[in-house]
Coordinates of C-alpha atoms and ligand atoms in Angstrom, one line a residue:
M19 CA 190.2 179.5 23.8
S20 CA 189.7 180.0 27.5
E21 CA 191.6 178.9 30.5
Q22 CA 188.7 176.8 31.6
D23 CA 189.1 174.5 28.5
G24 CA 191.7 172.4 30.0
A25 CA 194.4 174.9 30.8
A26 CA 197.3 172.8 31.7
S27 CA 200.5 173.5 33.6
K28 CA 201.2 176.9 34.9
V29 CA 204.6 178.6 34.5
D30 CA 205.9 182.1 34.9
V31 CA 207.1 182.5 31.4
V32 CA 206.5 180.8 28.0
I33 CA 209.3 181.5 25.5
V34 CA 208.8 180.7 21.8
G35 CA 212.0 179.9 20.0
A36 CA 215.4 178.4 21.0
G37 CA 217.7 180.4 18.8
F38 CA 220.2 182.8 20.3
S39 CA 217.3 184.9 21.9
G40 CA 215.5 181.9 23.4
L41 CA 218.6 180.3 24.8
Y42 CA 219.8 183.4 26.6
L43 CA 216.3 184.1 27.9
L44 CA 216.0 180.6 29.3
H45 CA 219.4 180.8 31.0
R46 CA 218.7 184.3 32.5
L47 CA 215.1 183.6 33.7
R48 CA 216.2 180.3 35.3
G49 CA 218.9 182.1 37.1
L50 CA 216.4 184.6 38.4
G51 CA 214.2 181.9 39.8
F52 CA 211.4 182.0 37.2
S53 CA 209.7 178.8 35.9
T54 CA 209.8 178.5 32.1
R55 CA 208.6 176.5 29.1
V56 CA 210.4 176.9 25.8
F57 CA 208.8 175.7 22.6
E58 CA 210.9 175.3 19.5
R59 CA 209.6 174.2 16.1
G60 CA 213.0 172.8 15.0
G61 CA 214.4 169.6 16.2
D62 CA 217.3 171.3 18.1
V63 CA 218.7 174.6 19.1
G64 CA 220.1 177.3 16.9
G65 CA 217.2 179.1 15.2
T66 CA 218.2 180.7 11.9
W67 CA 221.5 178.6 12.0
Y68 CA 219.5 175.4 12.4
W69 CA 217.3 176.1 9.3
N70 CA 219.7 177.9 7.0
R71 CA 222.0 175.0 6.1
Y72 CA 222.4 175.8 2.4
P73 CA 225.8 175.4 0.8
G74 CA 227.9 178.5 1.5
A75 CA 225.8 179.8 4.4
R76 CA 227.9 181.9 6.7
C77 CA 227.6 185.0 8.9
D78 CA 228.7 188.3 7.5
V79 CA 229.4 189.8 11.0
E80 CA 232.8 188.8 12.4
S81 CA 232.5 185.9 14.8
M82 CA 234.5 187.7 17.6
Q83 CA 231.6 190.1 17.6
Y84 CA 228.7 187.8 16.5
S85 CA 228.8 185.8 19.8
Y86 CA 227.4 186.1 23.3
S87 CA 229.1 188.5 25.7
F88 CA 227.2 187.6 28.9
D89 CA 229.7 185.0 30.2
E90 CA 233.4 185.8 30.4
D91 CA 234.5 182.2 30.5
L92 CA 232.4 181.3 27.5
Q93 CA 233.9 184.1 25.3
Q94 CA 237.4 183.3 26.5
E95 CA 237.2 179.6 25.9
W96 CA 235.4 179.4 22.6
H97 CA 237.6 179.3 19.5
W98 CA 236.3 180.5 16.1
P99 CA 238.1 178.9 13.2
E100 CA 237.5 181.7 10.7
K101 CA 237.0 185.5 10.8
F102 CA 233.5 185.1 9.4
S103 CA 232.1 181.8 10.5
A104 CA 230.4 179.2 8.4
Q105 CA 226.9 178.0 9.4
P106 CA 228.2 174.6 10.9
D107 CA 230.5 176.5 13.2
I108 CA 227.8 178.9 14.4
L109 CA 225.4 176.0 15.0
A110 CA 228.1 174.1 16.9
Y111 CA 228.5 177.2 19.1
A112 CA 224.7 177.3 19.8
N113 CA 224.9 173.7 20.8
H114 CA 227.9 174.3 23.0
V115 CA 226.0 177.1 24.8
A116 CA 222.9 174.8 25.2
D117 CA 225.1 172.1 26.8
R118 CA 227.4 174.3 28.8
F119 CA 224.4 176.0 30.5
D120 CA 222.3 172.8 30.6
L121 CA 219.5 174.4 28.6
R122 CA 218.4 171.6 26.3
G123 CA 216.3 169.8 28.9
G124 CA 214.2 172.9 29.3
I125 CA 213.2 173.0 25.7
D126 CA 210.3 171.2 23.9
F127 CA 211.6 170.6 20.4
D128 CA 209.5 169.8 17.3
T129 CA 206.8 171.8 18.9
E130 CA 205.0 174.8 17.4
V131 CA 203.1 177.3 19.3
S132 CA 199.8 177.8 17.4
A133 CA 198.0 180.3 19.6
A134 CA 198.5 182.6 22.6
H135 CA 195.4 184.3 24.1
F136 CA 195.5 186.8 26.9
N137 CA 192.8 186.2 29.6
E138 CA 191.7 189.5 31.1
S139 CA 190.1 188.0 34.1
T140 CA 193.2 186.0 35.2
G141 CA 195.8 188.3 33.7
R142 CA 197.5 185.2 32.2
W143 CA 198.4 184.0 28.7
L144 CA 197.0 180.7 27.6
V145 CA 199.4 179.2 25.1
E146 CA 198.5 176.3 22.8
T147 CA 200.9 174.1 20.9
N148 CA 200.4 171.9 17.8
K149 CA 200.8 168.9 20.2
D150 CA 197.5 169.9 21.9
E151 CA 199.2 171.1 25.0
R152 CA 197.9 174.2 26.8
V153 CA 200.1 176.1 29.2
S154 CA 199.1 179.1 31.3
A155 CA 201.8 181.7 31.7
R156 CA 202.1 185.1 33.3
F157 CA 204.5 186.2 30.5
F158 CA 204.6 185.3 26.9
I159 CA 207.8 186.0 24.9
M160 CA 208.2 185.7 21.2
A161 CA 211.9 185.0 20.6
T162 CA 211.2 183.8 17.0
G163 CA 213.8 185.9 15.1
C164 CA 213.2 188.4 12.3
I165 CA 213.8 186.3 9.2
S166 CA 212.3 182.9 10.0
T167 CA 209.3 182.4 7.7
A168 CA 210.6 181.2 4.4
Q169 CA 208.8 182.4 1.3
V170 CA 208.3 180.4 -1.8
P171 CA 206.7 182.5 -4.5
D172 CA 203.3 181.6 -5.7
I173 CA 204.3 180.6 -9.3
E174 CA 201.6 179.0 -11.5
G175 CA 202.0 175.3 -11.8
L176 CA 204.5 175.0 -8.8
S177 CA 203.0 171.7 -7.8
D178 CA 203.4 170.3 -11.3
Y179 CA 207.2 170.4 -11.2
R180 CA 208.5 166.9 -10.7
G181 CA 212.2 167.6 -9.9
N182 CA 213.5 168.4 -6.5
T183 CA 212.9 171.8 -4.9
Y184 CA 214.7 173.4 -2.0
H185 CA 214.5 176.7 -0.1
T186 CA 217.7 178.1 1.4
G187 CA 215.9 178.9 4.6
N188 CA 214.6 175.3 5.1
W189 CA 217.5 173.3 3.8
P190 CA 217.6 169.4 4.3
H191 CA 219.9 168.2 7.1
E192 CA 221.5 165.5 5.1
K193 CA 224.0 166.6 2.3
V194 CA 222.3 167.2 -1.0
D195 CA 224.3 165.9 -3.9
F196 CA 223.9 168.2 -6.9
G197 CA 226.7 166.4 -8.8
G198 CA 225.9 166.1 -12.5
Q199 CA 222.6 168.0 -12.1
R200 CA 221.2 171.0 -14.0
I201 CA 219.9 173.3 -11.4
A202 CA 218.1 176.6 -11.2
V203 CA 218.6 179.2 -8.5
I204 CA 215.8 181.8 -8.1
G205 CA 216.8 184.8 -6.2
T206 CA 220.0 186.8 -5.7
G207 CA 219.8 188.2 -2.1
S208 CA 222.4 187.3 0.6
S209 CA 221.4 183.6 0.5
G210 CA 221.5 183.2 -3.3
I211 CA 224.8 185.1 -3.5
Q212 CA 226.4 182.9 -0.9
A213 CA 225.0 179.6 -2.3
I214 CA 225.6 180.2 -6.1
P215 CA 229.5 180.0 -6.0
V216 CA 229.3 176.7 -4.0
L217 CA 226.5 175.2 -6.1
A218 CA 228.4 176.1 -9.4
E219 CA 231.4 174.2 -8.1
E220 CA 229.3 171.1 -7.7
A221 CA 226.5 171.0 -10.2
A222 CA 226.8 170.3 -13.9
H223 CA 225.1 173.6 -14.7
V224 CA 223.5 176.4 -12.8
T225 CA 221.0 178.9 -14.2
V226 CA 220.4 181.9 -12.0
F227 CA 217.1 183.8 -12.3
Q228 CA 217.7 187.4 -11.2
R229 CA 214.8 189.8 -10.6
T230 CA 216.9 192.6 -9.1
P231 CA 220.7 192.7 -9.0
N232 CA 222.3 193.2 -5.6
Y233 CA 225.3 195.1 -4.4
S234 CA 227.7 192.6 -3.0
L235 CA 231.1 193.2 -1.3
P236 CA 233.8 190.6 -0.9
S237 CA 234.1 189.2 2.6
Q238 CA 237.9 188.7 2.2
N239 CA 237.4 186.0 4.8
V240 CA 240.5 184.4 6.3
P241 CA 241.2 181.7 8.9
M242 CA 241.3 183.1 12.5
T243 CA 244.9 184.0 13.5
S244 CA 245.9 183.7 17.1
E245 CA 247.1 187.3 17.1
Y246 CA 243.6 188.5 16.0
E247 CA 241.8 186.3 18.4
E248 CA 244.1 187.4 21.3
S249 CA 243.6 191.0 20.5
W250 CA 239.9 190.6 21.1
K251 CA 240.1 188.2 24.1
N252 CA 242.6 190.4 25.9
D253 CA 240.3 193.4 25.5
Y254 CA 236.8 191.8 25.4
Q255 CA 235.1 193.8 28.2
V256 CA 236.2 197.1 26.7
R257 CA 235.3 196.2 23.1
R258 CA 231.9 194.7 24.0
D259 CA 231.1 197.9 25.9
E260 CA 232.1 199.9 22.8
M261 CA 230.0 197.7 20.5
R262 CA 226.9 198.3 22.6
Y263 CA 227.0 202.0 21.8
T264 CA 227.9 201.9 18.1
A265 CA 225.6 202.5 15.2
H266 CA 225.2 198.8 14.3
G267 CA 226.2 196.9 17.4
S268 CA 229.7 196.0 16.1
I269 CA 233.0 197.8 15.8
K270 CA 233.5 199.0 12.3
E271 CA 235.4 202.0 11.7
L272 CA 233.3 204.9 10.3
N273 CA 235.2 207.5 8.4
D274 CA 233.5 210.5 9.9
E275 CA 233.5 212.9 6.9
P276 CA 231.1 213.3 4.0
A277 CA 232.0 211.8 0.7
M278 CA 232.2 215.1 -1.2
A279 CA 234.5 216.7 1.4
V280 CA 237.4 214.9 -0.3
N281 CA 238.5 214.9 -3.9
E282 CA 237.8 212.1 -6.4
D283 CA 241.2 210.5 -6.0
R284 CA 240.9 210.3 -2.3
R285 CA 237.3 208.9 -2.5
Q286 CA 238.5 206.1 -4.8
Q287 CA 241.4 205.4 -2.5
V288 CA 239.1 205.1 0.5
Y289 CA 236.7 202.8 -1.4
Q290 CA 239.5 200.6 -2.6
E291 CA 241.0 200.3 0.9
R292 CA 237.6 199.3 2.3
W293 CA 236.9 196.9 -0.5
D294 CA 240.2 195.2 0.1
I295 CA 239.6 194.9 3.8
G296 CA 236.2 193.3 3.0
G297 CA 232.9 193.1 4.7
A298 CA 230.2 195.7 5.3
G299 CA 232.7 198.3 6.6
Y300 CA 232.6 199.6 3.0
L301 CA 229.4 201.4 3.9
G302 CA 231.3 203.3 6.6
S303 CA 233.7 204.7 4.0
F304 CA 232.0 208.1 4.5
N305 CA 229.4 209.3 7.0
N306 CA 226.7 210.3 4.5
L307 CA 226.4 207.3 2.2
L308 CA 223.0 206.4 3.4
T309 CA 221.6 209.9 3.7
D310 CA 222.9 211.7 0.6
A311 CA 222.0 210.3 -2.9
D312 CA 225.0 211.9 -4.6
A313 CA 227.5 210.5 -2.1
N314 CA 225.8 207.1 -2.3
E315 CA 226.1 207.1 -6.0
T316 CA 229.9 207.4 -5.8
A317 CA 230.1 204.3 -3.6
A318 CA 227.6 202.5 -5.8
E319 CA 229.6 203.3 -9.0
F320 CA 232.8 202.0 -7.4
V321 CA 231.2 198.7 -6.8
R322 CA 229.8 198.6 -10.4
E323 CA 233.3 199.2 -11.7
Q324 CA 234.6 196.3 -9.6
I325 CA 232.0 194.0 -11.1
R326 CA 232.9 195.2 -14.6
G327 CA 236.5 194.4 -13.8
I328 CA 235.8 191.0 -12.5
V329 CA 233.1 189.6 -14.9
K330 CA 234.6 189.0 -18.3
K331 CA 231.4 189.1 -20.3
P332 CA 230.4 192.8 -20.4
E333 CA 226.7 192.1 -20.9
V334 CA 226.6 189.8 -17.9
A335 CA 228.6 192.4 -15.8
E336 CA 226.0 195.0 -16.7
L337 CA 223.1 192.8 -15.6
L338 CA 224.9 192.1 -12.3
A339 CA 225.5 195.8 -11.6
A340 CA 222.7 197.2 -9.5
K341 CA 221.5 200.6 -10.7
T342 CA 217.9 201.1 -9.7
Y343 CA 218.4 201.8 -5.9
P344 CA 221.1 203.3 -3.7
I345 CA 223.8 200.9 -2.3
G346 CA 223.0 199.8 1.2
T347 CA 219.3 200.4 1.1
K348 CA 218.6 196.7 0.4
R349 CA 220.6 194.5 2.8
I350 CA 224.2 194.6 1.6
C351 CA 225.4 191.2 0.5
I352 CA 228.8 189.9 1.5
D353 CA 230.2 187.1 -0.8
C354 CA 233.0 184.7 -1.4
G355 CA 233.7 184.9 -5.1
Y356 CA 230.2 185.6 -6.3
F357 CA 230.9 187.8 -9.3
E358 CA 233.9 185.6 -10.3
T359 CA 231.6 182.6 -10.5
Y360 CA 230.0 184.2 -13.6
N361 CA 233.3 183.6 -15.5
R362 CA 232.7 179.8 -15.3
D363 CA 231.5 177.9 -18.3
N364 CA 228.7 176.2 -16.4
I365 CA 226.6 179.2 -15.3
D366 CA 224.0 181.4 -17.0
L367 CA 222.3 184.5 -15.7
V368 CA 218.7 185.1 -16.8
D369 CA 217.3 188.6 -16.3
I370 CA 213.7 188.4 -15.2
S371 CA 213.3 192.1 -14.3
G372 CA 211.0 192.6 -17.2
G373 CA 208.3 190.1 -16.0
P374 CA 207.9 187.3 -13.5
I375 CA 208.6 183.6 -14.1
E376 CA 205.6 182.7 -16.2
R377 CA 204.9 179.2 -14.9
M378 CA 206.5 176.0 -13.7
T379 CA 206.3 172.9 -15.9
P380 CA 206.8 169.2 -14.9
T381 CA 210.4 169.5 -16.0
G382 CA 211.3 173.1 -15.3
L383 CA 210.0 176.5 -15.8
V384 CA 209.1 179.2 -18.4
A385 CA 210.6 182.7 -18.2
N386 CA 210.8 185.4 -20.8
G387 CA 208.8 183.1 -23.1
K388 CA 211.6 180.4 -23.0
E389 CA 211.3 177.0 -21.5
Y390 CA 214.1 175.7 -19.2
E391 CA 214.6 172.1 -17.9
F392 CA 216.1 171.4 -14.5
D393 CA 216.8 168.5 -12.2
S394 CA 216.5 170.7 -9.1
I395 CA 215.3 174.2 -8.3
V396 CA 216.7 176.2 -5.4
F397 CA 214.5 178.9 -4.1
A398 CA 216.6 181.7 -2.6
T399 CA 213.5 183.8 -2.5
G400 CA 213.7 185.2 1.0
F401 CA 211.3 185.5 4.0
D402 CA 208.2 187.1 5.2
A403 CA 210.5 189.2 7.5
M404 CA 209.8 190.8 10.9
T405 CA 206.1 190.2 11.1
G406 CA 205.5 186.9 9.2
T407 CA 206.5 184.6 12.1
L408 CA 204.6 186.7 14.7
F409 CA 201.5 186.4 12.5
N410 CA 201.9 182.6 12.2
V411 CA 200.8 182.4 15.8
D412 CA 197.2 183.4 16.6
I413 CA 198.2 186.0 19.2
R414 CA 195.2 187.8 20.9
G415 CA 195.5 190.5 23.5
R416 CA 192.9 192.4 25.5
G417 CA 189.4 192.4 24.0
D418 CA 190.4 189.3 22.0
Q419 CA 192.2 191.6 19.6
A420 CA 194.4 189.8 17.1
L421 CA 197.9 191.1 16.7
K422 CA 197.6 190.6 13.0
E423 CA 194.5 192.8 12.9
K424 CA 196.0 195.5 15.1
W425 CA 199.0 195.6 12.8
Y426 CA 197.0 195.5 9.5
A427 CA 198.7 198.7 8.3
G428 CA 202.1 197.9 9.7
P429 CA 203.7 196.8 13.0
R430 CA 202.9 199.0 16.0
T431 CA 205.3 198.6 18.9
Y432 CA 206.9 200.6 21.7
L433 CA 210.6 200.1 21.2
G434 CA 210.0 196.9 19.2
L435 CA 209.6 195.3 22.6
M436 CA 205.8 195.4 23.4
S437 CA 202.5 196.4 21.8
E438 CA 199.7 198.1 23.5
A439 CA 196.7 195.8 24.4
F440 CA 199.1 192.8 24.6
P441 CA 200.0 193.0 28.4
N442 CA 203.1 191.0 29.5
M443 CA 203.9 189.9 25.9
F444 CA 207.4 190.8 24.8
M445 CA 209.2 190.5 21.5
I446 CA 212.9 190.0 21.2
T447 CA 214.3 192.2 18.4
G448 CA 210.7 193.0 17.3
P449 CA 209.8 195.5 14.5
G450 CA 210.6 199.0 15.6
S451 CA 213.9 198.0 17.2
P452 CA 217.4 198.0 15.6
S453 CA 217.1 194.2 15.1
V454 CA 218.1 193.4 11.5
K455 CA 219.9 196.7 11.1
S456 CA 222.4 195.6 13.7
N457 CA 224.7 192.8 14.9
M458 CA 221.8 190.6 16.0
L459 CA 223.7 189.2 19.0
T460 CA 224.3 192.7 20.5
S461 CA 220.6 193.5 20.1
I462 CA 219.4 190.2 21.4
E463 CA 221.5 190.5 24.6
Q464 CA 220.2 194.1 25.2
H465 CA 216.5 193.0 24.7
V466 CA 216.9 189.9 26.8
V467 CA 218.3 192.0 29.7
F468 CA 215.6 194.7 29.3
V469 CA 212.8 192.1 29.3
T470 CA 214.1 190.1 32.2
D471 CA 214.9 193.2 34.2
S472 CA 211.3 194.4 33.6
I473 CA 209.9 191.1 34.9
V474 CA 212.1 191.4 38.0
H475 CA 211.0 195.0 38.5
M476 CA 207.4 193.8 38.4
R477 CA 208.2 191.0 40.9
E478 CA 209.9 193.5 43.2
Q479 CA 207.0 196.1 42.9
G480 CA 204.2 193.5 43.1
F481 CA 202.9 194.5 39.7
A482 CA 200.6 192.1 37.9
S483 CA 201.1 193.4 34.3
M484 CA 203.1 195.7 32.1
E485 CA 202.0 197.3 28.8
P486 CA 203.0 200.4 26.8
S487 CA 200.6 203.3 26.7
R488 CA 198.9 204.1 23.3
E489 CA 200.5 207.5 23.3
A490 CA 204.0 206.1 23.9
E491 CA 203.5 203.6 21.1
D492 CA 202.2 206.1 18.6
D493 CA 205.1 208.4 19.3
W494 CA 207.6 205.6 18.8
V495 CA 206.0 204.4 15.6
E496 CA 206.2 207.9 14.3
H497 CA 209.8 208.3 15.4
V498 CA 210.8 205.0 13.7
Q499 CA 209.2 206.2 10.4
D500 CA 210.7 209.8 10.7
T501 CA 214.1 208.4 11.3
A502 CA 213.9 206.1 8.2
N503 CA 212.5 208.9 6.1
R504 CA 215.6 211.0 6.8
T505 CA 217.6 208.3 5.0
L506 CA 217.7 206.7 1.5
F507 CA 216.3 203.4 2.8
P508 CA 212.6 204.0 1.7
R509 CA 213.9 204.3 -1.9
A510 CA 214.4 200.5 -2.3
N511 CA 211.9 197.7 -2.7
S512 CA 213.5 195.8 0.1
W513 CA 212.2 193.3 2.7
Y514 CA 213.0 196.0 5.3
M515 CA 210.0 197.8 3.6
G516 CA 207.9 194.6 3.3
A517 CA 208.1 195.1 -0.5
N518 CA 209.0 191.4 -1.2
I519 CA 205.6 190.1 0.0
P520 CA 202.6 190.8 -2.2
G521 CA 200.0 192.9 -0.3
K522 CA 202.3 193.6 2.7
P523 CA 202.1 197.2 4.0
R524 CA 205.0 199.2 2.7
L525 CA 206.9 200.9 5.5
F526 CA 210.3 200.6 7.1
M527 CA 210.1 198.1 9.9
P528 CA 213.4 198.2 11.8
Y529 CA 214.6 201.2 13.8
I530 CA 217.5 202.8 11.9
G531 CA 218.5 205.4 14.6
G532 CA 221.4 203.2 15.7
V533 CA 222.1 200.6 18.4
G534 CA 223.8 203.0 20.7
R535 CA 221.2 205.7 20.5
Y536 CA 218.4 203.1 21.0
R537 CA 220.1 201.7 24.0
K538 CA 220.4 205.1 25.6
I539 CA 216.7 205.7 24.9
C540 CA 215.9 202.4 26.7
E541 CA 218.2 203.4 29.6
E542 CA 216.5 206.8 29.9
I543 CA 213.1 205.2 29.9
V544 CA 214.0 202.8 32.7
A545 CA 215.6 205.6 34.7
E546 CA 212.4 207.6 34.3
D547 CA 210.5 204.8 36.0
Y548 CA 209.7 203.0 32.8
K549 CA 208.3 206.0 31.0
G550 CA 205.7 205.1 28.5
F551 CA 204.8 201.8 30.1
N552 CA 201.8 201.3 32.3
F553 CA 201.9 198.8 35.2
D554 CA 198.8 197.2 36.5
A555 CA 199.1 197.4 40.3
D556 CA 195.9 195.5 40.9
K557 CA 196.9 193.6 44.0
A558 CA 193.7 191.5 43.7
R559 CA 195.5 189.6 41.0
T560 CA 198.4 187.3 41.6
P561 CA 201.5 189.5 41.6
V562 CA 204.5 188.2 39.7
A563 CA 206.3 185.5 41.6
A564 CA 208.1 182.4 40.8
E565 CA 205.4 179.6 40.6
Ligands
NAP10 P1 216.2 188.2 0.1 O1 217.3 189.2 0.5 O2 214.8 188.7 0.4 O3 216.4 187.8 -1.4 C1 215.4 187.1 -2.1 C2 215.8 187.1 -3.5 O4 214.8 186.4 -4.2 C3 215.8 188.5 -4.1 O5 216.8 188.5 -5.1 C4 214.4 188.6 -4.7 O6 214.3 189.6 -5.8 C5 214.2 187.2 -5.2 N1 212.8 186.9 -5.4 C6 211.9 186.9 -4.4 N2 210.7 186.5 -5.0 C7 210.9 186.3 -6.3 C8 210.1 185.9 -7.3 N3 208.8 185.7 -7.2 N4 210.7 185.7 -8.5 C9 212.0 186.0 -8.7 N5 212.8 186.4 -7.7 C10 212.3 186.5 -6.5 O7 216.4 186.8 0.9 P2 217.7 186.1 1.4 O8 218.8 186.2 0.3 O9 217.3 184.8 1.9 O10 218.2 187.0 2.6 C11 217.3 187.5 3.6 C12 218.1 188.1 4.7 O11 218.6 187.1 5.5 C13 219.3 188.9 4.2 O12 219.0 190.2 3.7 C14 220.1 188.9 5.5 O13 219.6 189.9 6.4 C15 219.9 187.6 6.1 N6 221.0 186.7 5.6 C16 222.2 187.0 6.1 C17 223.2 186.2 5.7 C18 224.6 186.5 6.3 O14 224.8 186.9 7.4 N7 225.5 186.4 5.5 C19 223.1 185.2 4.8 C20 221.8 185.0 4.3 C21 220.8 185.7 4.7 P3 214.0 191.1 -5.5 O15 215.2 191.7 -4.9 O16 213.6 191.7 -6.8 O17 212.9 191.1 -4.4

């Protein structure tokens, strides 16, 4: 693909995705006077909240914190109905933001970017869509989210099945009526654990196929109270600042002592208090739960004991109690009555840890040598996370190098923002940044500001392009892995490690050093004149300017 073959309109920036990253990018770049095109494969804004409409979908970061901070009026005016918001409320918020800042008209919906090639002679990206449009851009930004390529397992005979199939990450827009149906749910990650209690309320019978049990904590979700809302709104500036320098980009109290520094009674008391409060704050019960296996085991065993207390059938409780990996090393799940659901008469749990689902049949599936019949099958089987969506676009940098080829052994980025040999291409919350190990909204805002500030810096300095040095990238990749290797995270077969996708390189993809630490590193890099980034000052090329 070359710019000569019908390169179309020219803009400063092409943005892929109109989720929370793309919306804020568009708003900010417009305000800075840059011309933009935004392409979004969905029919409307919202990204992950547009696609993940399965029953029970909700965010497990508190809404007062899982929201934009960039506009004071917006954060003061918006009202969240619950402490942890349901998907429709978060999608309504995304739509409100799009309307309030007049963003919708700047977005091409139902449009997928299929390729983006860097042209070395012009220093521009040529971006191609599935609607045969070609756009030439100085900057190319992938704002495509970390968990946006849904994964249906390659089960023999999948196409033979004649019932309805659904994936939680690609749910129909119209209500699905499961009334009177026998349904299967395959997968017990965050999505399955949220969907199963709601599906069991509605369907005649639910059979859950579990490959690996997950640790799940109660959300203890409650309607928003005016006192709680006001406590945040009266103090928003201070609290948002605090969030930006925390470990996970949200305010959760960390008990800053090791688990073994207190006696058993005190440990149990702390775990019980945190369990009763609800949410992921449980993992902050002590400061070494994710670095010390013995400490971790005390927290894991407390959760197993809760499951044994909730689930009436002991054999089912044991199957639901995770034992093969430390708590928190697979994404912790937050539920609304998940374990209680197994006390219903219309649900069965099938353990498939001993071998995969053997095959699909026209009426159901075969597992553990037994045939099951279903009217519908729900795949809650996860995503090709962090890299899958980047690889879905044919991205080529200098020397026609494909991103997919460069990253064949795992993602290589500097700060999760850029990759060497891909000048002027940015990723929002890319691999190697805190991303999925943080409150995504906090990390998105930081990346959007970093990227837009970098573009402004180039405009001011008359630079044509920006790209990390190979050395800076190598050092960062090593730092990301070293940081993960000092924790228990590599012990789990998680999607953080790419372990859920057959053939995917096994390495820890997000940066686990903490949101605050990461932000300080970025600030230092900028203060040291963008240390580790090379700027092409070739004045023969068009310097960055609004076009
Ligand atoms: P997931 O965590 O990857 O879980 C997928 C589930 O499907 C796992 O139980 C997995 O088993 C199982 N599975 C995959 N392939 C299978 C196969 N071939 N046969 C049988 N079982 C199979 O995916 P997810 O639940 O969609 O969640 C993904 C991420 O999205 C979460 O970790 C979270 O970051 C985010 N999310 C957040 C929220 C929230 O904010 N509340 C809600 C939903 C999702 P194994 O464990 O054995 O691989």
